[in-house]
Short mmCIF file of C-alpha atoms and ligand atoms in Angstrom, two decimals:
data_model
loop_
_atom_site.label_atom_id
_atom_site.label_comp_id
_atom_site.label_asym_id
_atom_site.label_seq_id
_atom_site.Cartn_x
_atom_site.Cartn_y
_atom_site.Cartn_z
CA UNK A 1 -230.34 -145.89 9.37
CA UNK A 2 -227.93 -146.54 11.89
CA UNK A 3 -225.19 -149.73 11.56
CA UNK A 4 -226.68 -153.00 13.41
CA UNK A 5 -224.96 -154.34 16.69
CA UNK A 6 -223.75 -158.31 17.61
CA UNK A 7 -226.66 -157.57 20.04
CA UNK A 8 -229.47 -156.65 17.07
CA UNK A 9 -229.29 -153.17 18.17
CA UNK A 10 -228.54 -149.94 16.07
CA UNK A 11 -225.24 -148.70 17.23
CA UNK A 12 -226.01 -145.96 19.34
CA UNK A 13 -225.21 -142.57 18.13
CA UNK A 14 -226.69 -140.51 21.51
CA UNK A 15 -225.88 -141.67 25.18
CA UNK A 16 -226.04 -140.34 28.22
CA UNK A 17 -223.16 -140.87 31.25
CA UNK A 18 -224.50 -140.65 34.45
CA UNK A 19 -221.56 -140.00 36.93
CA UNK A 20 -218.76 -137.48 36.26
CA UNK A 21 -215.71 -139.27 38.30
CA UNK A 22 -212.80 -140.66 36.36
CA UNK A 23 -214.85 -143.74 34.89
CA UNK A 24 -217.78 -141.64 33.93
CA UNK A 25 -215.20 -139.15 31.75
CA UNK A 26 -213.32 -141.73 30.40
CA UNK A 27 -216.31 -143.99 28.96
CA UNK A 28 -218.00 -140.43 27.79
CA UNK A 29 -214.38 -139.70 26.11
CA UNK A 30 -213.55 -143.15 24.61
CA UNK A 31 -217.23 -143.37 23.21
CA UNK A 32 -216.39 -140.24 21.26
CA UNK A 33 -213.51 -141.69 19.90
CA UNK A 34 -216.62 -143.88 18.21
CA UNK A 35 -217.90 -140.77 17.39
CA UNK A 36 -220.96 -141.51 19.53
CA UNK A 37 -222.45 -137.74 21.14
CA UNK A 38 -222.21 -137.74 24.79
CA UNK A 39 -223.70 -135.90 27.65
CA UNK A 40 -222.49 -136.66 30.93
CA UNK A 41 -225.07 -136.13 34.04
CA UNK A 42 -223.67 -135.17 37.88
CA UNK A 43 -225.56 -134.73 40.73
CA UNK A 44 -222.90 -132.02 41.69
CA UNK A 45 -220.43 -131.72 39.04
CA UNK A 46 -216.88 -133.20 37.73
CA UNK A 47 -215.22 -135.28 40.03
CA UNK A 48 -217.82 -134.80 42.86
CA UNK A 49 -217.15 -138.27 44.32
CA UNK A 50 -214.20 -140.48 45.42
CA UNK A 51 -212.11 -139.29 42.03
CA UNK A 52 -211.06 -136.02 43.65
CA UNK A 53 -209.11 -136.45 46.57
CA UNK A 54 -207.86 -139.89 46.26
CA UNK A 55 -203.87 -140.78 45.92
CA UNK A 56 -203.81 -140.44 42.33
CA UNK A 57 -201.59 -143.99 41.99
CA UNK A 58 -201.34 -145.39 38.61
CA UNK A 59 -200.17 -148.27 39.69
CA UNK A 60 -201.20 -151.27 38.06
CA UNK A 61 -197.72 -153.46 39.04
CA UNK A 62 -200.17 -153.82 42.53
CA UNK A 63 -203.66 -153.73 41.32
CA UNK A 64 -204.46 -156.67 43.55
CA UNK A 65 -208.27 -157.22 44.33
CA UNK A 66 -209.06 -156.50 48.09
CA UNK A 67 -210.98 -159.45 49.33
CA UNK A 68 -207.50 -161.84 50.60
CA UNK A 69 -206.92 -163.84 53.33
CA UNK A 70 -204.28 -160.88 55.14
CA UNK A 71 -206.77 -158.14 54.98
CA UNK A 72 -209.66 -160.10 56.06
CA UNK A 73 -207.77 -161.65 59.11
CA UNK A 74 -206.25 -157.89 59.86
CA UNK A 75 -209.86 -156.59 59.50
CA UNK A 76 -211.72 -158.58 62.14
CA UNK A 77 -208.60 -157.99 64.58
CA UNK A 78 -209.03 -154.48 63.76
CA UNK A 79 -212.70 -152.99 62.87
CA UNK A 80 -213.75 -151.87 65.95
CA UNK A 81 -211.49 -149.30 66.93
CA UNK A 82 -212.10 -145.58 65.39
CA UNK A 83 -208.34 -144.69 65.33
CA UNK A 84 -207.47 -148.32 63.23
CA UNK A 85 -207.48 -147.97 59.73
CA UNK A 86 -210.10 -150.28 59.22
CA UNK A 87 -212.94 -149.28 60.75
CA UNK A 88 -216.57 -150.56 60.61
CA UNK A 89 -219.79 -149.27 63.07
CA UNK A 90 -220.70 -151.22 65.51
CA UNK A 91 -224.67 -150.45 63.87
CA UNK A 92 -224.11 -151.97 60.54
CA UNK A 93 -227.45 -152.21 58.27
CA UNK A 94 -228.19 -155.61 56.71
CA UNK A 95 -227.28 -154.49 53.30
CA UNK A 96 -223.54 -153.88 54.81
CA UNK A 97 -223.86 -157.81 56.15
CA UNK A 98 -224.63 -159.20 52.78
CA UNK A 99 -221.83 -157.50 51.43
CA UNK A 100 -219.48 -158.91 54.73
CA UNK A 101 -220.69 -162.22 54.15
CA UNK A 102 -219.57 -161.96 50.23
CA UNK A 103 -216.55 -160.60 51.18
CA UNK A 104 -215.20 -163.14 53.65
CA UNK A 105 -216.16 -165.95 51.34
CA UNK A 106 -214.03 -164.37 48.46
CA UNK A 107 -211.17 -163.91 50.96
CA UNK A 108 -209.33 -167.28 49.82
CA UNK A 109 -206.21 -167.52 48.69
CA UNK A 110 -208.09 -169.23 45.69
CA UNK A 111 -210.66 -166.57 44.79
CA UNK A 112 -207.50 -164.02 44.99
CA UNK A 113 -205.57 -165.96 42.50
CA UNK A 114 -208.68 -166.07 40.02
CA UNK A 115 -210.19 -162.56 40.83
CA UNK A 116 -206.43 -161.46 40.25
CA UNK A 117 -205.90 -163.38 36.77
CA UNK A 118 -208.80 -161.34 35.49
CA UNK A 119 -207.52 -157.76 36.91
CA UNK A 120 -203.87 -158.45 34.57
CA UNK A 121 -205.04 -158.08 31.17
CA UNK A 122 -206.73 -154.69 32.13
CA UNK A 123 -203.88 -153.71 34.28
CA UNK A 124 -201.43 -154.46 31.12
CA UNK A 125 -203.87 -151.90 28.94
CA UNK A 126 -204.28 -148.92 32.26
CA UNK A 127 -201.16 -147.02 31.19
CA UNK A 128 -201.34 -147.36 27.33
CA UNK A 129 -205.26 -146.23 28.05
CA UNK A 130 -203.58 -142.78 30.05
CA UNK A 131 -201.18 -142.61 26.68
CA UNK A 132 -204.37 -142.41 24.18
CA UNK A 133 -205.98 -140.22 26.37
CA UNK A 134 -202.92 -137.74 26.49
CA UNK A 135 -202.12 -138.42 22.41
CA UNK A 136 -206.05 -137.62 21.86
CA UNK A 137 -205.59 -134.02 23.27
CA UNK A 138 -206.18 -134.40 27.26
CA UNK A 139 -204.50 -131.95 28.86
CA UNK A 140 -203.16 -133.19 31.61
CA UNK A 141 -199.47 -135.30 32.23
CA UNK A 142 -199.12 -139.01 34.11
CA UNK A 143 -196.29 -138.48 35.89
CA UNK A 144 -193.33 -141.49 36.44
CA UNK A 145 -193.04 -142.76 40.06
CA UNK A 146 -189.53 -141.76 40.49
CA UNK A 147 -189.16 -142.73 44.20
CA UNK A 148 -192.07 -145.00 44.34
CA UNK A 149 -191.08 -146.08 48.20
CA UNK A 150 -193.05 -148.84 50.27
CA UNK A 151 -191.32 -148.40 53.46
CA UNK A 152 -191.29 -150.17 56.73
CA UNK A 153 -189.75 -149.86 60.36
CA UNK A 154 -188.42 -153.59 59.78
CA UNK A 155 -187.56 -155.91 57.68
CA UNK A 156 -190.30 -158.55 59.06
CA UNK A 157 -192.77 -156.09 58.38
CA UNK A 158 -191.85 -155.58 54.19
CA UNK A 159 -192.59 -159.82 54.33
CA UNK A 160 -195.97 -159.30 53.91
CA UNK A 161 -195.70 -157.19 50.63
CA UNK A 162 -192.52 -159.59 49.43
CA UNK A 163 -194.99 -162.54 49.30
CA UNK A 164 -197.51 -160.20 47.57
CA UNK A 165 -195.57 -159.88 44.76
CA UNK A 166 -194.79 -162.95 44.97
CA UNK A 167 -198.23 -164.04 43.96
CA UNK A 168 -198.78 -160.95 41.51
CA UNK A 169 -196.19 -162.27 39.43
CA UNK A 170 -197.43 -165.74 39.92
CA UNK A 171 -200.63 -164.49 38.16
CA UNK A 172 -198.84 -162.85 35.18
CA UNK A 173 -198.30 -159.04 36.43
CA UNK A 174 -195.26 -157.61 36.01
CA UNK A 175 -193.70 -155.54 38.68
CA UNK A 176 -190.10 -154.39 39.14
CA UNK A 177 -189.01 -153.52 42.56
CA UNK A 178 -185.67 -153.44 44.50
CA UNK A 179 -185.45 -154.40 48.19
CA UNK A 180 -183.71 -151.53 50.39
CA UNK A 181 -182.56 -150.91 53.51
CA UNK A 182 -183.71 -147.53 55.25
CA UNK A 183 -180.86 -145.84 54.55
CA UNK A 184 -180.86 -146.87 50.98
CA UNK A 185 -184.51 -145.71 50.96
CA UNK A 186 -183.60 -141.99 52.58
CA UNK A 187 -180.68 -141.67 50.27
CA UNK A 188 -183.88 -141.94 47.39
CA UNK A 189 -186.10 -140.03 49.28
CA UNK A 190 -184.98 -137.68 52.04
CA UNK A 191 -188.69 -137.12 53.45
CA UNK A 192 -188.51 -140.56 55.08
CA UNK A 193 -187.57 -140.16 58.55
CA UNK A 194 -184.94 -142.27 60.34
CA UNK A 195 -187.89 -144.75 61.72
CA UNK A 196 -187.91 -146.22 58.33
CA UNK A 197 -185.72 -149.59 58.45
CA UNK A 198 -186.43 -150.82 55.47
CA UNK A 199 -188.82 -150.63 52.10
CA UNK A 200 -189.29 -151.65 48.70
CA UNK A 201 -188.95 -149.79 45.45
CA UNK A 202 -191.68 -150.15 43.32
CA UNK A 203 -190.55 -149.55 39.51
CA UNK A 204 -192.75 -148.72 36.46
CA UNK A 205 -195.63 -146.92 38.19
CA UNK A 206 -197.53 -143.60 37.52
CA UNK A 207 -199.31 -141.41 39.36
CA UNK A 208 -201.35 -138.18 38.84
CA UNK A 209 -203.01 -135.09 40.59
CA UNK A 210 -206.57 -136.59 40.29
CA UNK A 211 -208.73 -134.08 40.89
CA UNK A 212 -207.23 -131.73 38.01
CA UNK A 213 -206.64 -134.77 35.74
CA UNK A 214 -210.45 -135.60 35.61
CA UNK A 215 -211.13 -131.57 35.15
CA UNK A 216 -208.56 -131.71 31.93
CA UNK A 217 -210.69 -135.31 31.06
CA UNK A 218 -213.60 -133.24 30.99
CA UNK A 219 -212.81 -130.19 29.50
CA UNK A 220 -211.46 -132.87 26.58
CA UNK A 221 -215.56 -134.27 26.30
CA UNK A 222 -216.26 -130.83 25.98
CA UNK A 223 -214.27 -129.79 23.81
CA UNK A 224 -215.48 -132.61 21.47
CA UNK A 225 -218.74 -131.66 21.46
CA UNK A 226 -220.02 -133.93 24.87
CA UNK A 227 -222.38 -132.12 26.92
CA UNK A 228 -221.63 -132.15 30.75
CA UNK A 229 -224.47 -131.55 33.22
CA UNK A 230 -224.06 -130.23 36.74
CA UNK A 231 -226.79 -130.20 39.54
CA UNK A 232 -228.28 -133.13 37.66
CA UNK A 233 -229.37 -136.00 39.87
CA UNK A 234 -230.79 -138.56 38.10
CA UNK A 235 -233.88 -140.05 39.48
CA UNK A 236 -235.12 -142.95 36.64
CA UNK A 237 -233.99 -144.54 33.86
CA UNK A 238 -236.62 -146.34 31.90
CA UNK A 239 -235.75 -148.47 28.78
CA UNK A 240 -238.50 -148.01 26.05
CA UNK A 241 -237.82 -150.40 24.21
CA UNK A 242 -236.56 -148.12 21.17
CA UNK A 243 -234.41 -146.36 23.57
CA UNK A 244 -233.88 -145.26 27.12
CA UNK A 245 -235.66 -142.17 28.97
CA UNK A 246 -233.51 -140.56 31.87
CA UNK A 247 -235.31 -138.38 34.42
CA UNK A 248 -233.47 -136.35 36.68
CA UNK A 249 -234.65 -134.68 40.50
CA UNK A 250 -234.30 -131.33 39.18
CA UNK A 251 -236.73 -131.69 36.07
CA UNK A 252 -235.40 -132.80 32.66
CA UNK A 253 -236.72 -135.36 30.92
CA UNK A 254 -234.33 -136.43 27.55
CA UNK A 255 -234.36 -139.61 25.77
CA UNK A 256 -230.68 -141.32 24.39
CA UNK A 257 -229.96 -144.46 22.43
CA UNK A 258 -228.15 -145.59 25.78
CA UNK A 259 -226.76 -144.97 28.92
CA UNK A 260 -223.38 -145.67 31.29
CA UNK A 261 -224.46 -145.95 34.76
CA UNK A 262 -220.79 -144.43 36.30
CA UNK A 263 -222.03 -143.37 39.65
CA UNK A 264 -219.29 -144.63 41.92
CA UNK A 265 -219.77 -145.48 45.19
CA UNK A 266 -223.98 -145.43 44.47
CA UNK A 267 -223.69 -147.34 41.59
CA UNK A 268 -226.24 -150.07 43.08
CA UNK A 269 -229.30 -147.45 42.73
CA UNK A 270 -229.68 -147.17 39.56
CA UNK A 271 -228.14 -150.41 38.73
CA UNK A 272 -230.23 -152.85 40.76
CA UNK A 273 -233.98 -152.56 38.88
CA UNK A 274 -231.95 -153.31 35.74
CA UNK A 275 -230.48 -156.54 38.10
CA UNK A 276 -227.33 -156.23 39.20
CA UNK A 277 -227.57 -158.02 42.41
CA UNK A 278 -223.78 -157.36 43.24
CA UNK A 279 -223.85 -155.02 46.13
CA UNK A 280 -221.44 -151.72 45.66
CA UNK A 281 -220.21 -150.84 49.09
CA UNK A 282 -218.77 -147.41 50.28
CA UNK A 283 -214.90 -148.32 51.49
CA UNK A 284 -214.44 -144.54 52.99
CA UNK A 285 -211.36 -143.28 52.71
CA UNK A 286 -209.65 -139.66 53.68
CA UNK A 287 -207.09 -137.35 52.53
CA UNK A 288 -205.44 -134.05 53.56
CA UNK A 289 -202.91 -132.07 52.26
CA UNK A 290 -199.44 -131.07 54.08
CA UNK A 291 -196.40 -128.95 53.52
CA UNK A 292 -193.05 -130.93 53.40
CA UNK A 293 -189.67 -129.88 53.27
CA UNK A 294 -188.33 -131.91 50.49
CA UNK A 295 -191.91 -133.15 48.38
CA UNK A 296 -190.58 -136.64 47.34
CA UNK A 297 -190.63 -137.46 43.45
CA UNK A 298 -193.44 -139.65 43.76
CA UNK A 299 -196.18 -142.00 45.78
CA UNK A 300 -194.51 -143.15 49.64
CA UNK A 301 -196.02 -145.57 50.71
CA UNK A 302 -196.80 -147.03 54.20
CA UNK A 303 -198.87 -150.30 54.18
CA UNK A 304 -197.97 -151.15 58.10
CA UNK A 305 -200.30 -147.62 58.33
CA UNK A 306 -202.36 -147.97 55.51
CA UNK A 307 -201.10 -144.56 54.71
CA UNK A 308 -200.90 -143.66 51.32
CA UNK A 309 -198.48 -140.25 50.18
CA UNK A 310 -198.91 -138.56 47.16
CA UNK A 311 -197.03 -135.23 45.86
CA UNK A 312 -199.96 -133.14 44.21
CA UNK A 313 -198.22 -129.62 43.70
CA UNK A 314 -195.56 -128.46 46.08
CA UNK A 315 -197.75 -130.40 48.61
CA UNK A 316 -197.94 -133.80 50.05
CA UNK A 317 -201.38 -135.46 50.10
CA UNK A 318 -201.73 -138.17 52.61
CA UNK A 319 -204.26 -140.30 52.42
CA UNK A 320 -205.40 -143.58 54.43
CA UNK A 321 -208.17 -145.39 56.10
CA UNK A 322 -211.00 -148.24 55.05
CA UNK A 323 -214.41 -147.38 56.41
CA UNK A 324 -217.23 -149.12 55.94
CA UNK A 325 -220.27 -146.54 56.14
CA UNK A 326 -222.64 -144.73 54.09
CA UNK A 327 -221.14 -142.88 51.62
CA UNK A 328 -223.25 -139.83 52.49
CA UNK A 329 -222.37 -139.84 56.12
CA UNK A 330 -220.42 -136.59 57.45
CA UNK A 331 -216.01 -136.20 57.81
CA UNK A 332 -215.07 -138.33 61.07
CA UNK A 333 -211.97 -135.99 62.22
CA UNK A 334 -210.98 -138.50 64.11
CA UNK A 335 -210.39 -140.41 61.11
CA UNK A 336 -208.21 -137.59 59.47
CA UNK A 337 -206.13 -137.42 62.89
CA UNK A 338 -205.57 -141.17 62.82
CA UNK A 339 -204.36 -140.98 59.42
CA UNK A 340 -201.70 -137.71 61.03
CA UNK A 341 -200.29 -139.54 63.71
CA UNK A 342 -200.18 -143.03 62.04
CA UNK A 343 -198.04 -141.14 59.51
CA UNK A 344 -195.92 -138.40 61.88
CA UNK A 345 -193.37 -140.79 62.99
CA UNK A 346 -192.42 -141.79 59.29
CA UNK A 347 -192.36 -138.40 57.40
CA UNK A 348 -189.20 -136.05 58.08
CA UNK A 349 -190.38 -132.36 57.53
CA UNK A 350 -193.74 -132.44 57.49
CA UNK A 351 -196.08 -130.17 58.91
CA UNK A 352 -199.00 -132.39 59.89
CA UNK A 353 -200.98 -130.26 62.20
CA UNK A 354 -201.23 -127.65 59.31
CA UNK A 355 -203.66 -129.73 57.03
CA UNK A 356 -205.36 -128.38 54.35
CA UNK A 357 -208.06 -129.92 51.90
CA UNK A 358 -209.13 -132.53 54.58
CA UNK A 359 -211.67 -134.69 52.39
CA UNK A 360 -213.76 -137.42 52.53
CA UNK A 361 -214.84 -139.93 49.47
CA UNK A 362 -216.30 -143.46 49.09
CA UNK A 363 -214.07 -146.54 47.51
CA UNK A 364 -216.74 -148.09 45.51
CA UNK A 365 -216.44 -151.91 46.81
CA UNK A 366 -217.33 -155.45 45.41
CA UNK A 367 -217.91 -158.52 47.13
CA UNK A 368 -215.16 -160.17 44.75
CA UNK A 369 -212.78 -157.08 44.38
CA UNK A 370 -213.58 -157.09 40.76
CA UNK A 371 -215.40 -154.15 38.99
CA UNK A 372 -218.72 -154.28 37.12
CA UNK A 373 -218.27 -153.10 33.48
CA UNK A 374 -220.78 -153.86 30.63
CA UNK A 375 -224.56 -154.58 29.44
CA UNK A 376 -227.06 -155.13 32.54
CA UNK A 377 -230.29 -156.85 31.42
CA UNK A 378 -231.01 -153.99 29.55
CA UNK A 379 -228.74 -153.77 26.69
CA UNK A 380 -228.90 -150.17 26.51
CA UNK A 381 -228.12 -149.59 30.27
CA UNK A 382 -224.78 -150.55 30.90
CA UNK A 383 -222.83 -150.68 34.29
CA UNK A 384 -219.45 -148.98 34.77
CA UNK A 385 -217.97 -148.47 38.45
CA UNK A 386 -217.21 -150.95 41.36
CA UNK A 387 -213.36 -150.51 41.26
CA UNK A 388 -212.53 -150.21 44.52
CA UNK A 389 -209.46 -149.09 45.55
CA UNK A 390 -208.04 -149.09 41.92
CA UNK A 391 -210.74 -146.30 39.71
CA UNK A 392 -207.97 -143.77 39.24
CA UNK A 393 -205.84 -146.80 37.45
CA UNK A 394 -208.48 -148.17 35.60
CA UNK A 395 -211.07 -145.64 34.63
CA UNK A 396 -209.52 -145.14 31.12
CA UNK A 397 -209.13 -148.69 30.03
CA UNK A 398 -212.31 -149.36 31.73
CA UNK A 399 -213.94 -146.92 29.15
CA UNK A 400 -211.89 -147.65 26.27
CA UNK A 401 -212.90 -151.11 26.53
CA UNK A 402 -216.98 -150.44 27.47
CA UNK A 403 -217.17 -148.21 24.89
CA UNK A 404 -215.63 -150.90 22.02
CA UNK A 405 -218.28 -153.57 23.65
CA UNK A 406 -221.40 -150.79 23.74
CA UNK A 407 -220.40 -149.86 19.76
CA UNK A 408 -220.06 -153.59 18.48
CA UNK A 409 -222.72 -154.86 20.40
CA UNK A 410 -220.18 -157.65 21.65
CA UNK A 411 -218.59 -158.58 25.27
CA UNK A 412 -214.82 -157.52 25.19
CA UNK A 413 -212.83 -160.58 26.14
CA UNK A 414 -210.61 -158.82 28.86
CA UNK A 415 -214.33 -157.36 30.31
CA UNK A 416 -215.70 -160.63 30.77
CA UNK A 417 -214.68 -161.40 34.17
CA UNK A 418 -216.41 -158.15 34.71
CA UNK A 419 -219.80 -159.12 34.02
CA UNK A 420 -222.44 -157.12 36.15
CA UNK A 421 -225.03 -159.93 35.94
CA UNK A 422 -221.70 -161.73 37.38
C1 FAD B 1 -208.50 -142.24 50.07
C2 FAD B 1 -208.60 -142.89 48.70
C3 FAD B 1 -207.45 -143.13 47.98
C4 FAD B 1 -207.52 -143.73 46.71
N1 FAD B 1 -206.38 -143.87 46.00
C5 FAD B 1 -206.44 -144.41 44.73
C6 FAD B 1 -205.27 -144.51 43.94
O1 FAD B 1 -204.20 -144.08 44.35
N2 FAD B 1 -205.37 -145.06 42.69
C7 FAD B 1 -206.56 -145.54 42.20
O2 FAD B 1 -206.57 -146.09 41.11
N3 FAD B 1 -207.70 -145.43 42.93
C8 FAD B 1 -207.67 -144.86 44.18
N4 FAD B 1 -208.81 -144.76 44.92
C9 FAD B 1 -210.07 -145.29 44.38
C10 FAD B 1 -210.67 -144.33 43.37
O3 FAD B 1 -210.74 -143.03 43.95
C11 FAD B 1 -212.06 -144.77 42.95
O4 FAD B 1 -212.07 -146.14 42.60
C12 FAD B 1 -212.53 -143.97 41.72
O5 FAD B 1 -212.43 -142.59 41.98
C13 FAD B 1 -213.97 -144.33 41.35
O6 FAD B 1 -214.35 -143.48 40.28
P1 FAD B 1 -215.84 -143.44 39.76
O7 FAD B 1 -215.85 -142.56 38.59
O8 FAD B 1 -216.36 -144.83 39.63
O9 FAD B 1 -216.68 -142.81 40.99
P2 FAD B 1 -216.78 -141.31 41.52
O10 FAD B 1 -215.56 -140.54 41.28
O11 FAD B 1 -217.26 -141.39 42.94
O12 FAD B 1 -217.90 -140.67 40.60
C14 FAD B 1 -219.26 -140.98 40.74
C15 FAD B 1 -220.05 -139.72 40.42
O13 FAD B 1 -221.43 -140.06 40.31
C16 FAD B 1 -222.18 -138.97 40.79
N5 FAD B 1 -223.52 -139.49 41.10
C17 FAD B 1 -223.87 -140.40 42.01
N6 FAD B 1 -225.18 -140.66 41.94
C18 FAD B 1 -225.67 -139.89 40.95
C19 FAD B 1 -226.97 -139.72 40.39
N7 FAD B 1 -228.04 -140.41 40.81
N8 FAD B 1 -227.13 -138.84 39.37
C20 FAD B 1 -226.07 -138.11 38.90
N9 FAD B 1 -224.82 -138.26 39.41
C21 FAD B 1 -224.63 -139.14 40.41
C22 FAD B 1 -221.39 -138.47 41.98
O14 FAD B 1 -221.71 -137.10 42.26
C23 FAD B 1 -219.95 -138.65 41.50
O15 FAD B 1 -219.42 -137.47 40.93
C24 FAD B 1 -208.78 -144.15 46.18
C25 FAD B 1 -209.93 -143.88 46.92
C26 FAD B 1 -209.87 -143.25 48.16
C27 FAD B 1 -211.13 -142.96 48.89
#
């Protein structure tokens, strides 16, 4: 007979993942570290959703949560306009105004300071969580943000980001950074163009090609012995009692010990008949891919823009926009040609009208900017997902630290904030 959980429950030997984006993989992968059999479920297949084309920024120096008073002020001034990269429709369903309503109330300086004191001791763990990963055969690198460059036309604009950090270290976070002056900042990275006046060098961050990071995450579970099902949607989850039965759209019918609900940007779903009330909102997002003459050593940043630049390859992804829709809705070129001329004036070099990999994907969003990670009222459903714009970063301590609570049967202090009965 199986070991006896805090909770009273055997320690489960079979679960099943539903969701196979970065947070999915990573609870699937940490779980066999427990030596716990996996099988992960997808709808489509490995990183499907918002894990593919997304910057790739391990960056938990700014890990900040999104509800705060500068975005919310900046949002209102801004949501109406397709071409702003904040953009809500004008016919927003009531589900979106519950989770507008949450939102602006967290937008205090207060609930920033406390939403952001529980997001350090998980950023402290994100990069160690990469290193385990990597030491426990993943094949796949983090790469060091050599020129991590958040770069501005002026000085008044970099203020904004200056009092950031401010608070970030206020709340215990450690970043590094160096103020520059544009030409400091081209000297570092010759892709900025002569616009830029003036940026800040982030130190200490990470980043990674996403989409074949999760693939090498993957082939990892597999290679363990997990199980990884494409083309499975599932449709029900029913706890027994003894166990739980998942039932997916195309057929199958299997019964586990548990299961991780991981499904991103449709998290709520599943999630809500097992009562998690939190609503997960789709914060759309887009990326493309350019040619560049000199590909810059790591992430450049534009947060006047909201443009995010990543080197995946010997190409520059840029990627950029908030939008608050359905996660199923269709690519908004318009969006994608916002995000090219917001960033044409700031790049030296690169072809922006030859774009390839244009993508859409869905920022799974909280009301609080926190995530929801651990037992629902079921304790053999548990939640996973809700990380906004900060997945990528946290996926593997999010796993490592979910799979630890769902093998002891006990809360993990650092996921307690987390709560998805929250
Ligand atoms: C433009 C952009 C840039 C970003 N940049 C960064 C960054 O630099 N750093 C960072 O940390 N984060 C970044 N993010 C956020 C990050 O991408 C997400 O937080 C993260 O990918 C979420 O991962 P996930 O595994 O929870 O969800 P997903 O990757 O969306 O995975 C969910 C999976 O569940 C599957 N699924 C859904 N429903 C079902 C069902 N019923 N049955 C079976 N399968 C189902 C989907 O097919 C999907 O594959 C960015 C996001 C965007 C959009």
């Amino acid at each position: 007979m199986a070991p006896i959980t805090a909770a009273g429950l055997p320690v489960p030997q079979r679960v099943a993942v539903v969701g196979a984006g970065m947070v999915g993989l990573s609870t699937a992968w940490f779980l066999q570290e427990h030596g716990v059999e996996v099988t992960v479920l997808d709808r489509e297949g490995v990183a499907a959703g918002s894990s593919w084309g997304n910057a790739g920024w391990l960056t938990p120096g700014i890990a900040t949560p999104l509800p705060e008073p500068a975005v919310l002020k900046y949002g209102l001034r801004a949501v109406l306009s397709p071409t702003s990269p904040v953009y809500v429709p004008p016919s927003a369903d009531p589900k979106f105004l519950k989770f507008v309503t949450g939102f602006t109330r967290n937008s205090t300086m207060k609930a920033w300071k406390k939403a952001m004191g529980s997001l350090v001791p998980v950023n402290d763990l994100s990069l160690e969580s990469f290193d385990l990963l990597k030491a426990g055969g993943v094949q796949a690198d983090t790469r060091e943000a050599k020129s991590f460059l958040a770069s501005y036309r002026t000085e008044a604009e970099r203020v904004t980001l200056l009092e950031e950090i401010e608070h970030i270290h206020a709340a215990g976070q450690d970043i590094e950074f160096d103020a520059l002056t544009g030409d400091q900042a081209r000297a570092i990275e010759p892709s900025l163009s002569d616009e830029i006046g003036a940026a800040i060098l982030l130190k200490g961050q990470r980043f990674i090609d996403p989409g074949t990071y999760v693939h090498a995450l993957a082939d990892s579970v597999k290679a363990r012995g997990g199980k990884i099902m494409d083309a499975s949607t599932v449709a029900d989850i029913r706890d027994t009692g003894a166990g739980v039965v998942v039932t997916t759209a195309e057929g199958s019918v299997e019964e586990f010990d548990a299961a991780v609900l991981a499904t991103g940007a449709w998290l709520g779903k599943l999630a809500r008949q097992f009562g998690v009330k939190n609503v997960v909102q789709a914060g759309r997002g887009y990326s493309f891919s350019v040619a560049i003459d000199h590909v810059p050593n790591g992430p450049v940043y534009f947060p006047a823009q909201r443009v995010a630049c990543t080197p995946i390859g010997d190409r520059l992804r840029v990627a950029g926009m908030m939008e608050f829709r359905k996660p199923e809705a269709a690519l908004d070129q318009r969006r994608i040609q916002a995000i090219a001329e917001a960033a044409r004036p700031l790049l030296r070099g690169a072809d922006l009208d030859n774009r390839q990999d244009e993508w859409v994907g869905s920022r799974p969003c909280t009301v609080d900017g926190l995530p929801l990670i651990g037992a629902t009222k079921s304790p053999r459903v548990f939640a996973a997902g809700g990380h906004g714009m900060w997945g990528i970063t946290l996926g593997p301590v999010t796993g490592r630290l979910l799979a630890e609570t769902m093998v002891t049967g006990k809360q993990v202090e650092q996921l307690k904030p987390f709560d998805p009965m929250r």
